[in-house]
XYZ file of C-alpha atoms in Angstrom:
786
model
C 0.019 0.104 -0.098
C 2.750 2.594 0.872
C 4.756 1.344 -2.097
C 2.134 2.998 -4.525
C 1.978 6.543 -2.491
C 4.517 9.655 -3.299
C 7.513 10.343 -0.977
C 5.295 13.580 -0.177
C 1.735 11.437 0.567
C 4.333 8.996 2.824
C 5.465 12.062 4.431
C 1.844 13.249 5.555
C 0.622 10.308 7.285
C 3.857 9.637 9.040
C 3.012 11.323 12.094
C 0.264 8.942 12.916
C 2.155 5.894 12.967
C 5.281 7.658 14.103
C 4.692 6.877 17.572
C 4.059 2.931 16.720
C 7.739 3.189 15.314
C 9.493 5.266 17.848
C 10.718 1.518 19.077
C 11.693 0.517 15.293
C 13.570 3.707 15.290
C 17.145 2.844 17.147
C 17.129 -0.675 15.546
C 16.145 0.409 11.793
C 19.086 3.693 12.121
C 21.417 1.227 13.510
C 21.102 -1.504 10.635
C 20.702 1.182 7.806
C 23.975 2.977 9.042
C 26.007 -0.311 8.900
C 24.521 -1.679 5.870
C 25.774 1.124 4.231
C 29.153 1.504 6.075
C 29.552 -2.132 4.402
C 28.239 -1.716 0.753
C 30.673 1.638 0.391
C 33.625 -0.110 2.119
C 32.944 -3.196 0.017
C 32.616 -0.762 -3.134
C 36.271 0.768 -2.282
C 38.223 -2.004 -1.209
C 37.172 -4.449 -4.071
C 37.320 -2.600 -7.372
C 38.512 0.913 -7.267
C 42.185 0.452 -6.860
C 41.661 -2.536 -9.483
C 40.286 -0.409 -12.210
C 42.985 2.435 -11.338
C 45.508 0.257 -11.285
C 44.230 -1.152 -14.354
C 44.030 2.047 -16.011
C 47.136 3.099 -14.950
C 48.718 -0.066 -16.908
C 47.050 0.365 -19.876
C 47.943 4.319 -20.501
C 51.781 3.118 -19.784
C 51.590 0.327 -22.181
C 50.229 2.832 -24.612
C 52.340 5.291 -24.243
C 55.497 2.946 -24.961
C 54.265 1.041 -27.531
C 53.688 4.801 -29.621
C 57.505 5.129 -28.445
C 58.107 1.764 -30.057
C 56.303 2.838 -33.530
C 57.989 6.283 -33.441
C 61.226 4.618 -32.923
C 60.819 2.339 -36.313
C 59.657 5.265 -38.355
C 62.932 7.412 -37.374
C 64.893 4.282 -37.408
C 66.663 5.842 -40.889
C 67.340 8.952 -38.770
C 69.733 7.187 -36.650
C 72.921 5.196 -36.428
C 72.719 1.501 -35.009
C 74.192 2.751 -31.376
C 71.303 5.238 -31.363
C 68.536 2.706 -32.049
C 70.378 -0.089 -29.457
C 70.107 2.978 -26.297
C 66.803 3.925 -27.384
C 65.515 0.361 -27.678
C 67.176 -0.914 -24.491
C 65.302 2.123 -23.068
C 61.974 0.916 -24.515
C 62.613 -2.309 -23.388
C 63.276 -1.553 -19.813
C 59.930 0.253 -19.651
C 57.713 -2.880 -20.987
C 59.798 -5.214 -18.280
C 58.634 -2.145 -15.529
C 55.227 -2.652 -17.008
C 55.353 -6.260 -16.802
C 56.785 -6.124 -12.973
C 53.454 -3.572 -11.951
C 50.904 -5.721 -13.941
C 52.132 -8.935 -12.214
C 51.973 -7.307 -8.626
C 48.434 -6.519 -9.416
C 47.571 -9.692 -10.556
C 49.128 -12.073 -8.471
C 47.287 -10.018 -5.377
C 44.245 -11.790 -7.137
C 42.669 -14.722 -6.963
C 41.404 -16.051 -10.394
C 38.319 -14.379 -11.591
C 36.296 -16.507 -14.590
C 34.169 -13.941 -16.896
C 32.389 -15.776 -19.801
C 34.573 -18.752 -19.119
C 37.515 -17.632 -19.218
C 40.654 -17.067 -16.392
C 40.885 -13.008 -17.223
C 43.853 -12.529 -14.816
C 45.459 -15.826 -16.348
C 44.957 -14.521 -20.281
C 45.755 -10.981 -19.485
C 49.159 -12.619 -18.163
C 49.801 -14.782 -21.526
C 48.656 -11.877 -23.473
C 51.192 -9.378 -22.441
C 54.026 -11.435 -22.222
C 52.992 -12.292 -26.141
C 53.017 -8.674 -26.878
C 56.269 -8.400 -24.877
C 57.588 -10.758 -27.291
C 56.831 -9.512 -30.435
C 57.405 -5.769 -29.295
C 61.084 -7.340 -28.171
C 61.692 -8.950 -31.569
C 60.517 -5.646 -33.337
C 63.012 -3.483 -30.925
C 65.985 -6.122 -31.665
C 65.472 -6.336 -35.657
C 65.143 -2.599 -35.782
C 69.023 -1.745 -36.450
C 69.291 -4.883 -38.656
C 66.303 -5.424 -41.015
C 63.430 -2.435 -40.927
C 61.185 -4.707 -42.781
C 61.073 -7.737 -40.633
C 61.351 -5.029 -37.680
C 57.828 -3.602 -38.938
C 56.489 -6.805 -39.810
C 57.067 -7.693 -36.173
C 55.624 -4.813 -35.057
C 52.274 -5.850 -36.611
C 52.434 -8.625 -34.879
C 52.831 -7.039 -31.399
C 49.924 -4.667 -32.096
C 47.685 -7.590 -33.003
C 49.002 -8.557 -29.474
C 48.178 -5.461 -28.087
C 44.371 -5.295 -29.384
C 43.678 -8.749 -27.624
C 45.335 -7.511 -24.290
C 43.536 -4.123 -24.450
C 40.174 -5.997 -25.123
C 40.958 -8.358 -22.233
C 41.351 -4.993 -20.293
C 38.299 -3.862 -21.602
C 36.499 -7.008 -20.774
C 38.095 -6.392 -16.813
C 36.573 -3.143 -16.449
C 33.583 -3.879 -17.633
C 33.142 -6.468 -15.420
C 34.296 -4.262 -12.816
C 32.029 -1.203 -13.567
C 29.134 -3.753 -13.938
C 29.855 -4.976 -10.151
C 30.105 -0.916 -9.215
C 26.498 -0.638 -10.737
C 25.034 -3.539 -9.209
C 26.244 -2.703 -5.780
C 25.164 1.027 -6.308
C 21.785 -0.131 -7.575
C 21.715 -2.416 -4.115
C 22.347 0.777 -2.170
C 19.517 2.143 -3.828
C 17.236 -0.714 -3.439
C 18.035 -0.984 0.337
C 17.983 2.886 1.175
C 14.354 2.689 -0.643
C 13.460 0.008 1.026
C 14.001 0.900 4.394
C 12.782 4.457 3.517
C 9.437 2.780 3.622
C 9.611 1.895 7.545
C 11.083 5.069 8.427
C 8.057 7.120 6.952
C 5.924 5.544 9.402
C 8.238 7.138 11.970
C 8.007 10.132 14.258
C 9.289 13.768 12.691
C 13.019 12.209 14.207
C 12.611 9.389 11.466
C 11.360 11.449 8.899
C 14.277 13.695 9.094
C 16.618 10.490 9.365
C 15.074 8.905 6.164
C 15.300 12.043 4.721
C 19.051 12.914 5.122
C 19.573 8.821 4.180
C 17.367 9.470 1.148
C 19.501 12.807 0.168
C 22.767 11.001 0.724
C 21.599 7.663 -1.301
C 20.206 10.310 -3.879
C 23.414 12.196 -4.450
C 25.552 9.086 -4.244
C 23.376 6.777 -6.568
C 23.044 9.863 -9.202
C 27.276 9.675 -8.917
C 27.602 6.356 -9.748
C 24.854 6.343 -12.342
C 27.095 8.746 -13.988
C 29.547 6.858 -14.259
C 28.255 3.842 -15.511
C 26.786 5.630 -18.166
C 30.220 6.986 -18.608
C 31.736 3.497 -18.771
C 28.866 2.250 -21.290
C 30.043 5.013 -23.542
C 33.704 4.055 -23.258
C 33.309 0.325 -23.779
C 31.620 1.452 -27.163
C 34.352 3.392 -27.875
C 32.504 6.780 -27.501
C 35.228 9.262 -25.442
C 32.951 12.330 -25.647
C 31.673 12.111 -21.688
C 31.944 15.239 -19.600
C 34.348 15.057 -16.117
C 31.657 15.411 -13.283
C 33.055 17.199 -10.542
C 31.798 15.501 -7.114
C 32.290 16.217 -3.258
C 32.499 12.728 -2.692
C 35.659 10.887 -1.859
C 34.685 7.843 -3.031
C 32.847 9.280 -6.346
C 35.833 11.309 -7.458
C 38.298 8.071 -6.803
C 35.764 6.446 -9.643
C 36.072 9.494 -11.679
C 39.709 9.074 -11.798
C 40.501 5.730 -12.619
C 37.344 6.639 -15.713
C 39.374 9.394 -16.973
C 42.518 7.235 -16.682
C 40.699 4.909 -18.652
C 39.545 7.168 -21.156
C 43.417 8.516 -21.999
C 44.223 4.913 -22.468
C 41.329 4.480 -25.106
C 42.358 7.827 -26.935
C 46.019 6.667 -26.627
C 44.794 3.532 -28.215
C 42.898 5.033 -31.325
C 46.097 7.428 -31.652
C 47.574 4.489 -32.129
C 45.205 2.826 -34.453
C 45.889 5.872 -36.778
C 49.374 5.229 -36.673
C 49.196 1.971 -37.547
C 47.055 2.817 -40.451
C 49.339 5.034 -41.934
C 52.211 2.513 -40.961
C 49.832 -0.116 -42.772
C 49.432 2.957 -45.793
C 52.877 3.302 -46.345
C 53.538 -0.356 -46.938
C 50.998 -0.892 -48.843
C 52.262 1.552 -51.423
C 55.388 -0.653 -51.639
C 54.905 -4.237 -50.465
C 52.716 -6.972 -52.316
C 50.416 -8.010 -49.135
C 47.865 -10.954 -49.062
C 46.694 -13.290 -46.492
C 45.100 -16.546 -46.954
C 43.677 -19.508 -45.265
C 45.255 -23.200 -44.477
C 43.912 -24.392 -47.990
C 45.759 -21.288 -49.406
C 42.415 -19.324 -50.537
C 43.129 -15.916 -50.662
C 41.436 -13.843 -47.675
C 43.279 -10.196 -48.586
C 44.934 -8.567 -51.009
C 46.126 -4.858 -50.873
C 45.979 -2.879 -54.472
C 49.744 -2.844 -55.134
C 48.640 -6.903 -55.243
C 45.877 -6.117 -57.734
C 47.897 -3.943 -59.454
C 51.202 -5.823 -60.071
C 49.349 -9.358 -61.049
C 46.886 -7.612 -63.314
C 43.631 -9.070 -61.295
C 41.023 -7.092 -59.456
C 41.066 -7.220 -55.588
C 37.551 -9.057 -55.994
C 38.887 -11.752 -58.334
C 41.810 -12.049 -55.693
C 40.137 -12.601 -52.433
C 37.916 -15.648 -52.345
C 40.438 -17.403 -55.368
C 43.337 -20.071 -54.407
C 47.090 -18.348 -54.529
C 47.631 -20.600 -57.155
C 46.037 -18.113 -59.546
C 49.548 -16.624 -59.764
C 51.556 -19.544 -60.215
C 53.721 -19.623 -63.212
C 54.697 -22.858 -63.323
C 58.357 -22.215 -62.873
C 59.081 -24.019 -59.569
C 58.425 -27.905 -59.270
C 55.723 -29.472 -56.977
C 58.629 -30.528 -54.645
C 59.500 -26.377 -54.258
C 56.109 -25.394 -53.062
C 56.130 -29.375 -51.040
C 59.133 -27.935 -49.265
C 57.906 -24.488 -48.447
C 54.120 -25.509 -47.160
C 55.944 -28.037 -45.055
C 58.418 -24.711 -43.236
C 54.977 -22.690 -42.623
C 53.329 -25.403 -41.785
C 55.936 -26.007 -38.730
C 55.092 -22.042 -37.720
C 58.243 -20.912 -39.713
C 59.142 -17.718 -42.098
C 60.119 -18.950 -45.472
C 61.641 -16.704 -48.054
C 62.818 -17.048 -51.317
C 62.238 -15.258 -54.894
C 59.448 -16.268 -56.455
C 58.735 -16.406 -60.070
C 54.909 -15.307 -60.542
C 52.672 -14.670 -63.462
C 49.790 -12.118 -64.105
C 46.825 -12.098 -65.563
C 47.617 -11.354 -69.563
C 50.143 -14.203 -69.291
C 53.511 -11.772 -68.547
C 55.511 -12.720 -65.678
C 57.260 -10.926 -62.680
C 59.984 -11.457 -59.922
C 58.846 -11.002 -56.092
C 60.885 -11.477 -53.290
C 58.438 -13.038 -50.877
C 58.230 -13.994 -46.877
C 55.085 -15.959 -45.898
C 54.584 -16.114 -42.080
C 52.253 -18.084 -40.601
C 49.139 -16.544 -38.307
C 48.634 -17.979 -35.074
C 45.440 -17.962 -33.384
C 45.043 -15.503 -29.687
C 43.884 -18.314 -27.678
C 46.602 -21.001 -28.758
C 50.279 -19.573 -30.364
C 50.397 -22.903 -31.609
C 47.416 -23.238 -33.922
C 48.199 -21.789 -37.321
C 45.212 -19.926 -38.215
C 46.372 -18.946 -42.061
C 49.549 -17.147 -43.803
C 50.315 -13.648 -44.475
C 52.560 -12.966 -47.772
C 54.551 -10.122 -48.429
C 56.410 -9.923 -51.133
C 58.578 -7.020 -52.948
C 59.023 -6.355 -56.551
C 61.931 -7.320 -57.651
C 61.735 -7.898 -61.203
C 63.963 -5.022 -62.436
C 66.400 -6.464 -60.084
C 66.581 -9.777 -61.554
C 66.468 -8.435 -65.168
C 69.700 -6.452 -64.750
C 71.218 -9.301 -63.072
C 70.442 -12.140 -66.105
C 72.040 -8.899 -68.664
C 74.825 -9.470 -65.881
C 74.835 -13.084 -66.618
C 74.505 -12.492 -70.329
C 77.115 -10.449 -70.626
C 79.468 -12.663 -68.397
C 78.685 -15.374 -70.817
C 79.641 -13.028 -73.948
C 82.813 -11.779 -71.750
C 83.663 -15.678 -71.100
C 82.983 -16.213 -74.608
C 84.977 -13.333 -75.908
C 87.818 -14.569 -73.719
C 87.770 -18.146 -75.192
C 87.376 -16.748 -78.964
C 90.682 -14.723 -77.710
C 92.609 -17.994 -76.183
C 91.679 -19.522 -80.123
C 92.714 -16.304 -81.496
C 95.933 -16.636 -80.287
C 96.226 -20.372 -80.688
C 95.704 -19.971 -84.147
C 98.283 -16.961 -84.479
C 100.966 -18.502 -82.690
C 100.524 -21.614 -84.706
C 100.257 -19.814 -88.066
C 103.463 -17.451 -87.295
C 105.326 -20.280 -86.128
C 105.039 -22.469 -88.556
C 106.655 -19.809 -91.357
C 108.839 -19.023 -88.442
C 110.321 -21.901 -88.140
C 110.702 -22.416 -91.673
C 112.843 -19.523 -91.731
C 115.164 -19.946 -88.565
C 115.547 -23.566 -89.546
C 116.567 -22.467 -93.111
C 118.932 -19.883 -91.919
C 120.490 -22.412 -89.367
C 120.832 -24.953 -92.226
C 122.251 -22.549 -94.884
C 124.667 -21.205 -92.075
C 126.265 -24.840 -91.525
C 127.808 -24.259 -94.670
C 130.737 -23.021 -96.172
C 129.755 -19.126 -96.814
C 131.813 -15.768 -97.546
C 132.224 -13.642 -94.800
C 129.785 -11.247 -95.615
C 127.250 -13.758 -96.710
C 127.619 -14.946 -93.550
C 127.700 -12.157 -91.793
C 124.050 -10.979 -93.716
C 122.672 -14.445 -92.864
C 123.698 -13.911 -89.159
C 121.686 -10.781 -89.065
C 118.658 -12.337 -90.780
C 118.716 -15.155 -88.067
C 118.734 -12.272 -85.174
C 116.233 -10.570 -86.387
C 114.223 -13.817 -86.811
C 114.782 -14.669 -83.697
C 113.941 -11.101 -82.067
C 110.537 -11.896 -84.268
C 109.954 -15.061 -82.529
C 110.803 -12.965 -79.045
C 107.777 -10.685 -79.369
C 105.385 -13.356 -80.594
C 106.828 -15.431 -77.443
C 106.007 -12.177 -75.114
C 102.445 -11.779 -76.662
C 101.629 -15.528 -75.703
C 103.474 -15.399 -72.481
C 101.241 -12.071 -71.360
C 98.080 -14.105 -72.630
C 98.871 -17.374 -70.692
C 99.718 -15.218 -67.431
C 96.493 -12.996 -68.179
C 94.246 -15.628 -68.189
C 95.982 -17.541 -65.716
C 97.125 -21.064 -67.510
C 100.953 -20.305 -67.101
C 101.914 -22.960 -65.199
C 105.295 -22.819 -63.174
C 107.812 -25.236 -63.015
C 109.927 -26.390 -60.229
C 113.419 -27.616 -60.911
C 116.973 -27.667 -58.705
C 119.352 -25.683 -60.725
C 122.483 -23.253 -59.761
C 121.602 -20.328 -59.862
C 125.145 -19.384 -60.080
C 125.561 -21.060 -63.487
C 122.009 -19.680 -64.693
C 123.312 -15.996 -63.674
C 126.509 -16.562 -65.204
C 125.732 -18.049 -68.433
C 122.874 -15.366 -68.783
C 125.378 -12.536 -68.407
C 127.770 -14.403 -71.128
C 124.460 -14.464 -73.078
C 124.042 -10.525 -72.684
C 127.574 -9.548 -73.277
C 127.496 -9.210 -77.011
C 124.422 -6.862 -76.935
C 126.703 -4.810 -74.610
C 129.688 -4.591 -76.549
C 127.850 -3.659 -79.581
C 126.774 -0.449 -77.407
C 130.207 -0.160 -76.015
C 128.512 -0.692 -72.736
C 129.952 -2.169 -69.200
C 127.748 -5.298 -68.294
C 129.262 -6.473 -64.743
C 127.504 -9.095 -62.536
C 128.044 -9.249 -58.959
C 127.107 -11.777 -56.960
C 126.961 -12.401 -53.149
C 126.374 -15.716 -51.206
C 125.795 -17.659 -54.262
C 128.841 -19.915 -54.233
C 127.766 -23.336 -54.583
C 124.177 -22.532 -54.059
C 121.235 -25.177 -55.486
C 117.617 -24.115 -55.614
C 114.215 -25.096 -56.567
C 112.573 -22.777 -58.898
C 111.633 -22.076 -62.819
C 114.761 -21.080 -64.278
C 113.107 -20.365 -67.338
C 111.201 -18.022 -66.117
C 113.352 -16.448 -63.780
C 115.962 -16.300 -66.673
C 112.870 -14.768 -68.846
C 112.823 -11.731 -65.843
C 116.353 -11.000 -66.316
C 116.114 -10.897 -70.374
C 113.690 -8.032 -69.956
C 114.952 -5.999 -67.612
C 118.832 -5.911 -69.011
C 117.663 -6.098 -71.874
C 115.310 -3.160 -71.433
C 118.755 -1.513 -69.315
C 120.505 -2.368 -72.402
C 118.211 -0.652 -75.217
C 117.648 2.458 -73.442
C 121.593 3.169 -72.264
C 123.667 4.999 -74.425
C 126.829 5.012 -72.766
C 128.483 3.921 -69.311
C 127.481 0.232 -67.618
C 124.705 -1.897 -66.757
C 125.305 -3.634 -63.286
C 123.336 -6.735 -62.175
C 123.847 -7.055 -58.548
C 122.451 -10.102 -56.932
C 122.085 -11.471 -53.261
C 120.988 -14.963 -51.623
C 119.530 -14.159 -48.333
C 118.067 -16.930 -46.026
C 114.872 -16.562 -45.102
C 113.662 -19.704 -42.872
C 114.849 -23.089 -43.229
C 113.609 -24.279 -46.080
C 113.387 -20.816 -48.552
C 116.111 -18.289 -50.169
C 114.913 -14.569 -50.837
C 116.739 -14.052 -53.586
C 117.459 -10.021 -54.604
C 118.327 -9.115 -57.832
C 118.807 -5.567 -58.529
C 119.561 -4.121 -62.071
C 121.179 -0.438 -62.133
C 122.127 1.412 -65.797
C 123.173 4.953 -66.473
C 120.672 5.532 -69.222
C 117.793 7.979 -70.251
C 115.880 7.538 -67.180
C 112.039 7.760 -66.385
C 110.276 10.657 -65.539
C 108.532 10.340 -61.883
C 104.930 10.897 -63.584
C 105.382 7.898 -65.898
C 106.533 5.113 -62.858
C 103.133 4.544 -61.598
C 101.852 2.865 -64.979
C 105.274 1.807 -66.234
C 104.086 -1.746 -65.212
C 100.682 -1.962 -67.423
C 100.476 -3.835 -69.938
C 101.217 -2.146 -73.451
C 102.477 0.800 -71.488
C 105.873 2.836 -72.937
C 106.914 6.545 -71.379
C 105.713 7.742 -74.684
C 104.697 6.657 -78.438
C 108.232 7.525 -80.291
C 109.742 5.098 -77.741
C 108.484 1.961 -80.239
C 109.551 3.029 -83.427
C 112.851 4.681 -81.477
C 114.262 1.483 -79.547
C 111.480 -1.246 -80.637
C 109.238 -3.636 -78.362
C 105.922 -4.278 -77.578
C 105.412 -2.385 -74.211
C 104.999 -6.021 -72.779
C 108.076 -7.079 -71.350
C 107.975 -4.644 -68.055
C 104.253 -6.117 -67.852
C 105.329 -9.829 -67.922
C 107.509 -9.154 -65.602
C 105.696 -8.283 -63.109
C 103.434 -10.814 -63.474
C 105.716 -13.455 -63.631
C 107.553 -12.417 -59.862
C 104.033 -12.267 -58.320
C 103.018 -15.695 -59.542
C 106.258 -16.610 -58.479
C 105.230 -14.947 -55.106
C 107.455 -11.964 -55.410
C 107.879 -8.253 -56.347
C 108.808 -6.136 -58.453
C 109.742 -2.067 -58.352
C 111.503 0.778 -59.862
C 113.325 3.964 -59.099
C 114.260 6.628 -61.671
C 115.436 9.793 -62.209
C 115.889 11.337 -65.695
C 119.414 11.720 -67.520
C 120.587 9.718 -64.494
C 119.602 6.480 -65.007
C 117.350 4.260 -63.715
C 116.948 0.832 -60.650
C 115.027 -2.400 -61.265
C 115.049 -4.888 -58.504
C 113.011 -8.181 -57.851
C 112.705 -10.830 -55.265
C 111.296 -14.034 -55.532
C 111.360 -16.858 -52.872
C 113.608 -19.986 -53.922
C 113.214 -23.210 -52.309
C 116.431 -24.715 -50.423
C 117.684 -27.780 -52.397
C 120.144 -30.478 -51.469
C 121.405 -31.763 -54.643
C 124.108 -31.457 -56.227
C 124.142 -30.025 -60.209
C 127.048 -31.819 -62.310
C 126.150 -30.120 -65.743
C 126.019 -26.427 -65.768
C 123.793 -24.172 -68.219
C 125.468 -23.800 -71.017
C 124.180 -21.506 -74.375
C 122.477 -24.098 -76.765
C 124.634 -25.029 -79.262
C 124.502 -24.568 -82.930
C 123.441 -27.531 -85.609
C 127.001 -27.921 -86.309
C 128.451 -27.965 -82.794
C 125.697 -31.019 -82.099
C 127.446 -34.045 -81.041
C 125.709 -36.947 -83.502
C 125.812 -40.343 -81.964
C 126.005 -43.534 -83.921
C 122.207 -44.645 -85.044
C 121.044 -47.922 -85.030
C 121.256 -49.209 -88.481
C 118.788 -49.086 -90.995
C 116.770 -46.401 -88.649
C 113.869 -44.834 -90.121
C 112.038 -41.965 -89.322
C 108.299 -40.895 -90.758
C 107.713 -37.469 -90.442
C 103.839 -36.059 -91.268
C 103.781 -32.661 -92.462
C 102.033 -30.591 -94.453
C 103.768 -27.364 -94.735
C 106.866 -27.872 -97.453
C 108.904 -25.441 -96.173
C 109.115 -27.506 -92.493
C 109.223 -30.587 -94.301
C 112.681 -28.837 -95.615
C 113.978 -27.866 -92.880
C 113.449 -30.918 -90.513
C 114.767 -33.116 -93.336
C 117.742 -31.098 -93.305
C 118.051 -30.918 -89.743
C 117.496 -35.218 -89.627
C 120.230 -35.396 -92.845
C 122.875 -34.066 -90.380
C 121.999 -36.399 -87.908
C 122.779 -38.749 -90.077
C 118.857 -39.842 -90.306
C 116.446 -40.771 -92.961
C 112.970 -40.074 -93.119
C 110.137 -40.801 -95.188
C 107.309 -37.492 -95.776
C 103.400 -38.162 -94.924
C 101.590 -34.674 -96.051
C 98.590 -35.573 -93.431
C 97.444 -37.962 -91.024
C 95.439 -40.403 -93.950
C 99.218 -40.613 -95.994
C 100.532 -41.671 -92.502
C 98.449 -44.292 -91.797
C 98.613 -46.047 -95.400
C 102.967 -45.756 -95.022
C 102.228 -47.726 -91.594
C 100.265 -50.069 -93.135
C 102.541 -50.902 -95.558
C 104.081 -53.909 -93.716
C 107.584 -53.171 -95.126
C 107.597 -49.838 -93.726
C 109.030 -50.403 -89.811
C 108.825 -46.875 -88.716
C 111.352 -45.892 -85.537
C 110.138 -42.984 -84.586
C 107.241 -40.692 -86.438
C 107.227 -36.737 -85.829
C 103.685 -35.822 -86.149
C 102.346 -31.994 -87.053
C 99.144 -31.497 -85.316
C 96.995 -29.777 -87.524
C 96.814 -30.923 -91.575
C 94.048 -31.240 -93.843
C 92.025 -34.246 -94.452
C 93.248 -35.562 -90.829
C 94.993 -34.131 -87.993
C 97.812 -35.259 -85.918
C 95.333 -35.965 -83.288
C 93.170 -38.319 -85.123
C 95.817 -39.965 -87.090
C 97.811 -40.879 -83.764
C 94.274 -42.244 -82.262
C 93.410 -44.068 -85.253
C 97.260 -46.158 -85.070
C 96.828 -46.175 -81.321
C 93.682 -48.169 -81.488
C 95.026 -50.977 -83.953
C 97.953 -51.192 -81.511
C 97.209 -54.845 -81.626
C 96.731 -55.427 -85.138
C 99.551 -54.054 -86.306
C 103.135 -53.713 -84.974
C 103.836 -49.983 -86.262
C 100.723 -48.964 -84.167
C 103.472 -48.745 -80.615
C 105.605 -46.673 -82.741
C 106.870 -43.563 -80.708
C 105.462 -40.312 -81.949
C 106.853 -37.082 -81.387
C 103.924 -33.938 -81.983
C 105.810 -31.445 -83.942
C 103.439 -28.216 -83.469
C 103.109 -24.602 -83.656
C 100.967 -24.532 -80.801
C 102.215 -23.086 -77.822
C 99.672 -22.682 -75.917
C 98.663 -23.909 -72.018
C 97.022 -27.212 -72.507
C 98.344 -28.144 -75.977
C 101.529 -31.028 -74.444
C 98.294 -32.294 -72.598
C 96.276 -32.573 -75.807
C 98.825 -34.514 -77.506
C 99.475 -36.425 -74.768
C 95.898 -37.670 -74.347
C 95.762 -38.181 -77.958
C 98.521 -41.079 -77.470
C 101.522 -39.314 -78.657
C 104.753 -39.583 -76.604
C 106.619 -36.287 -76.721
C 105.966 -32.773 -77.750
C 107.707 -30.699 -79.655
C 107.190 -26.487 -80.252
C 108.163 -24.593 -83.710
C 110.491 -23.742 -84.418
C 112.278 -26.862 -83.760
C 115.229 -26.675 -81.745
C 118.277 -29.089 -83.222
C 119.642 -29.648 -79.592
C 115.937 -30.611 -78.324
C 115.061 -32.660 -81.057
C 118.557 -34.654 -80.981
C 117.729 -34.966 -77.450
C 114.322 -36.474 -77.876
C 115.297 -38.854 -80.602
C 118.531 -40.160 -78.687
C 115.880 -40.880 -75.771
C 112.858 -42.758 -78.279
C 115.899 -44.752 -80.105
C 117.013 -45.543 -76.419
C 120.950 -43.694 -77.702
C 122.743 -43.062 -74.161
């Protein structure tokens, strides 16, 4: 009945029943006050501190995350040390927030909201965010793209964490509202009783009602504000209230509002970052079956498909077929284990054109279960231009390699074409000089022979340079007497020095009876180039050769040689490039002094090849000094025979040959035939001639012709020497001539020519022009003459 009355009516009838309720006044007043005290104490102790603490943590976390975003966006302006220091600072902030959250959460018992332990979920979500944020900071100084990707994952974790904080805050807010309603309801119920009391009771009830209404209004305002915040609406008024309890609640609500505003600011920054990434990266997400669930505009632009065409299609829509099935199986095996896969992939656009992308595929995991993969995100960069440039470099390299091969073939061909007539010139001159001649004729022929050998020396320089340049020149390691080599070399150069009235002097230090291991031919070649140049560019005075042998270690000598002249000297500005290929001090040098400009370049490369070094110092009109150093191995062998000048054909000691010794000369060049036959005649040997491999095989197959040695040219018409040799060796069991020793006589002097001859079945190898002494040595060896 009283419940249907207005408050005003209740106050009018209260005097009538006041007496009846006087006795109740004491009990009800005391009960009301105790009940109110308990309710507000419970509100203050259970919920308000938690709402305040959660708001503080949320605010700190949002500020720290914003600073991390700023760090990554501005990382290009920092060096690695600055990035490291700032990153460490942000990590420390995150761990301090973690400790603060841990203290707050650990004080609570488990709280189940929607069948979920909210405290445990918050701990796990914060740890996930901390892990991804740490990776992003650590990668910021190494790989900006990977750092941005890790930051995107971290912000997904932060979003999950904010949702959990919001859920907990809503839970607390609901509790506060329910408690407020409970207080309000209790007050109204108890007001009905006090309305029946006397004026004192009415006065007390009015005071209680006013207090309840005032408090309830504040709580209602808080509740309304929390509802708006839960919907993302931050346009709330911050009411001023004198009550301490309401002030605390409003402070917590205000902090929660600030955290949401910070979060919105971060979301805007993240959208800006995503927009920037979308402008450069090709991004797509797929489900577990590879069906595209998201594609950005860059993907649409490069593939030619619209975004609507891409979404819902399998990612195989851009498969070019260039990669094998096993390739994609390996990729899926990697990502299905939760690992990131990265490679360069060739894709096909809608119009059939192909494009290359640098691809990273990253598994996406469920929030509630990190081990559960829910899909994949693909981040790609267009590298088509880069691949095209790379292919151009490959093509250019192939062309360059082809040019090198062509160069080698050209040099080999030129070597053969030049050496073949040179063999005729030098050989014929050698044969003529072995006859009785008038002094004038002999002098003229000797000059022609010197010129021919000079020409051959130039050819050898060019070939040696090409072999060194191509890395195909092989060094020998022979035991020899360095003292004998230097004495013989100096004697051979005295002729040139005396022709110009120059003094050529050799000074040796610590070389007596020293046997070393190295390549005497290449050492002699370096000496010839340097001493030859010194004589060439010196008009008067002297050329000195100062050498010494210094012990480097227990197994190695250091051979130091200094060639000094009193010649024209070299300008200082020409010294730097003096050892370059085809380089001479000025263009007039070639005409005035001759030469190819390769001698010093070859000398430098030979000393480098022998692990040595070469240098020069010079002064114009005073002279030059060339110094080179070469390491030589020590040797305990005793060299009985000293190095001597090769004897002339007339000086050779001819042995007594086995009776009826017969040779087969296989040579297509008529001049070379005459030269070699002339040399063999001087040796006291007879030979048949075949002009190609076909004739050679025919001669061998005649049973009445048993040849003791075959001299085989390599390049001939119809059948060359290689094929002829292989044919002969193939019939070795049928024809007794098939095992006859075969000595290659070839104008080929490039690296690998000797091995090619031996591989074809030849027994030995001689280069043209033929040196009679070397040919005699070979014949004595294969005819078993001691």
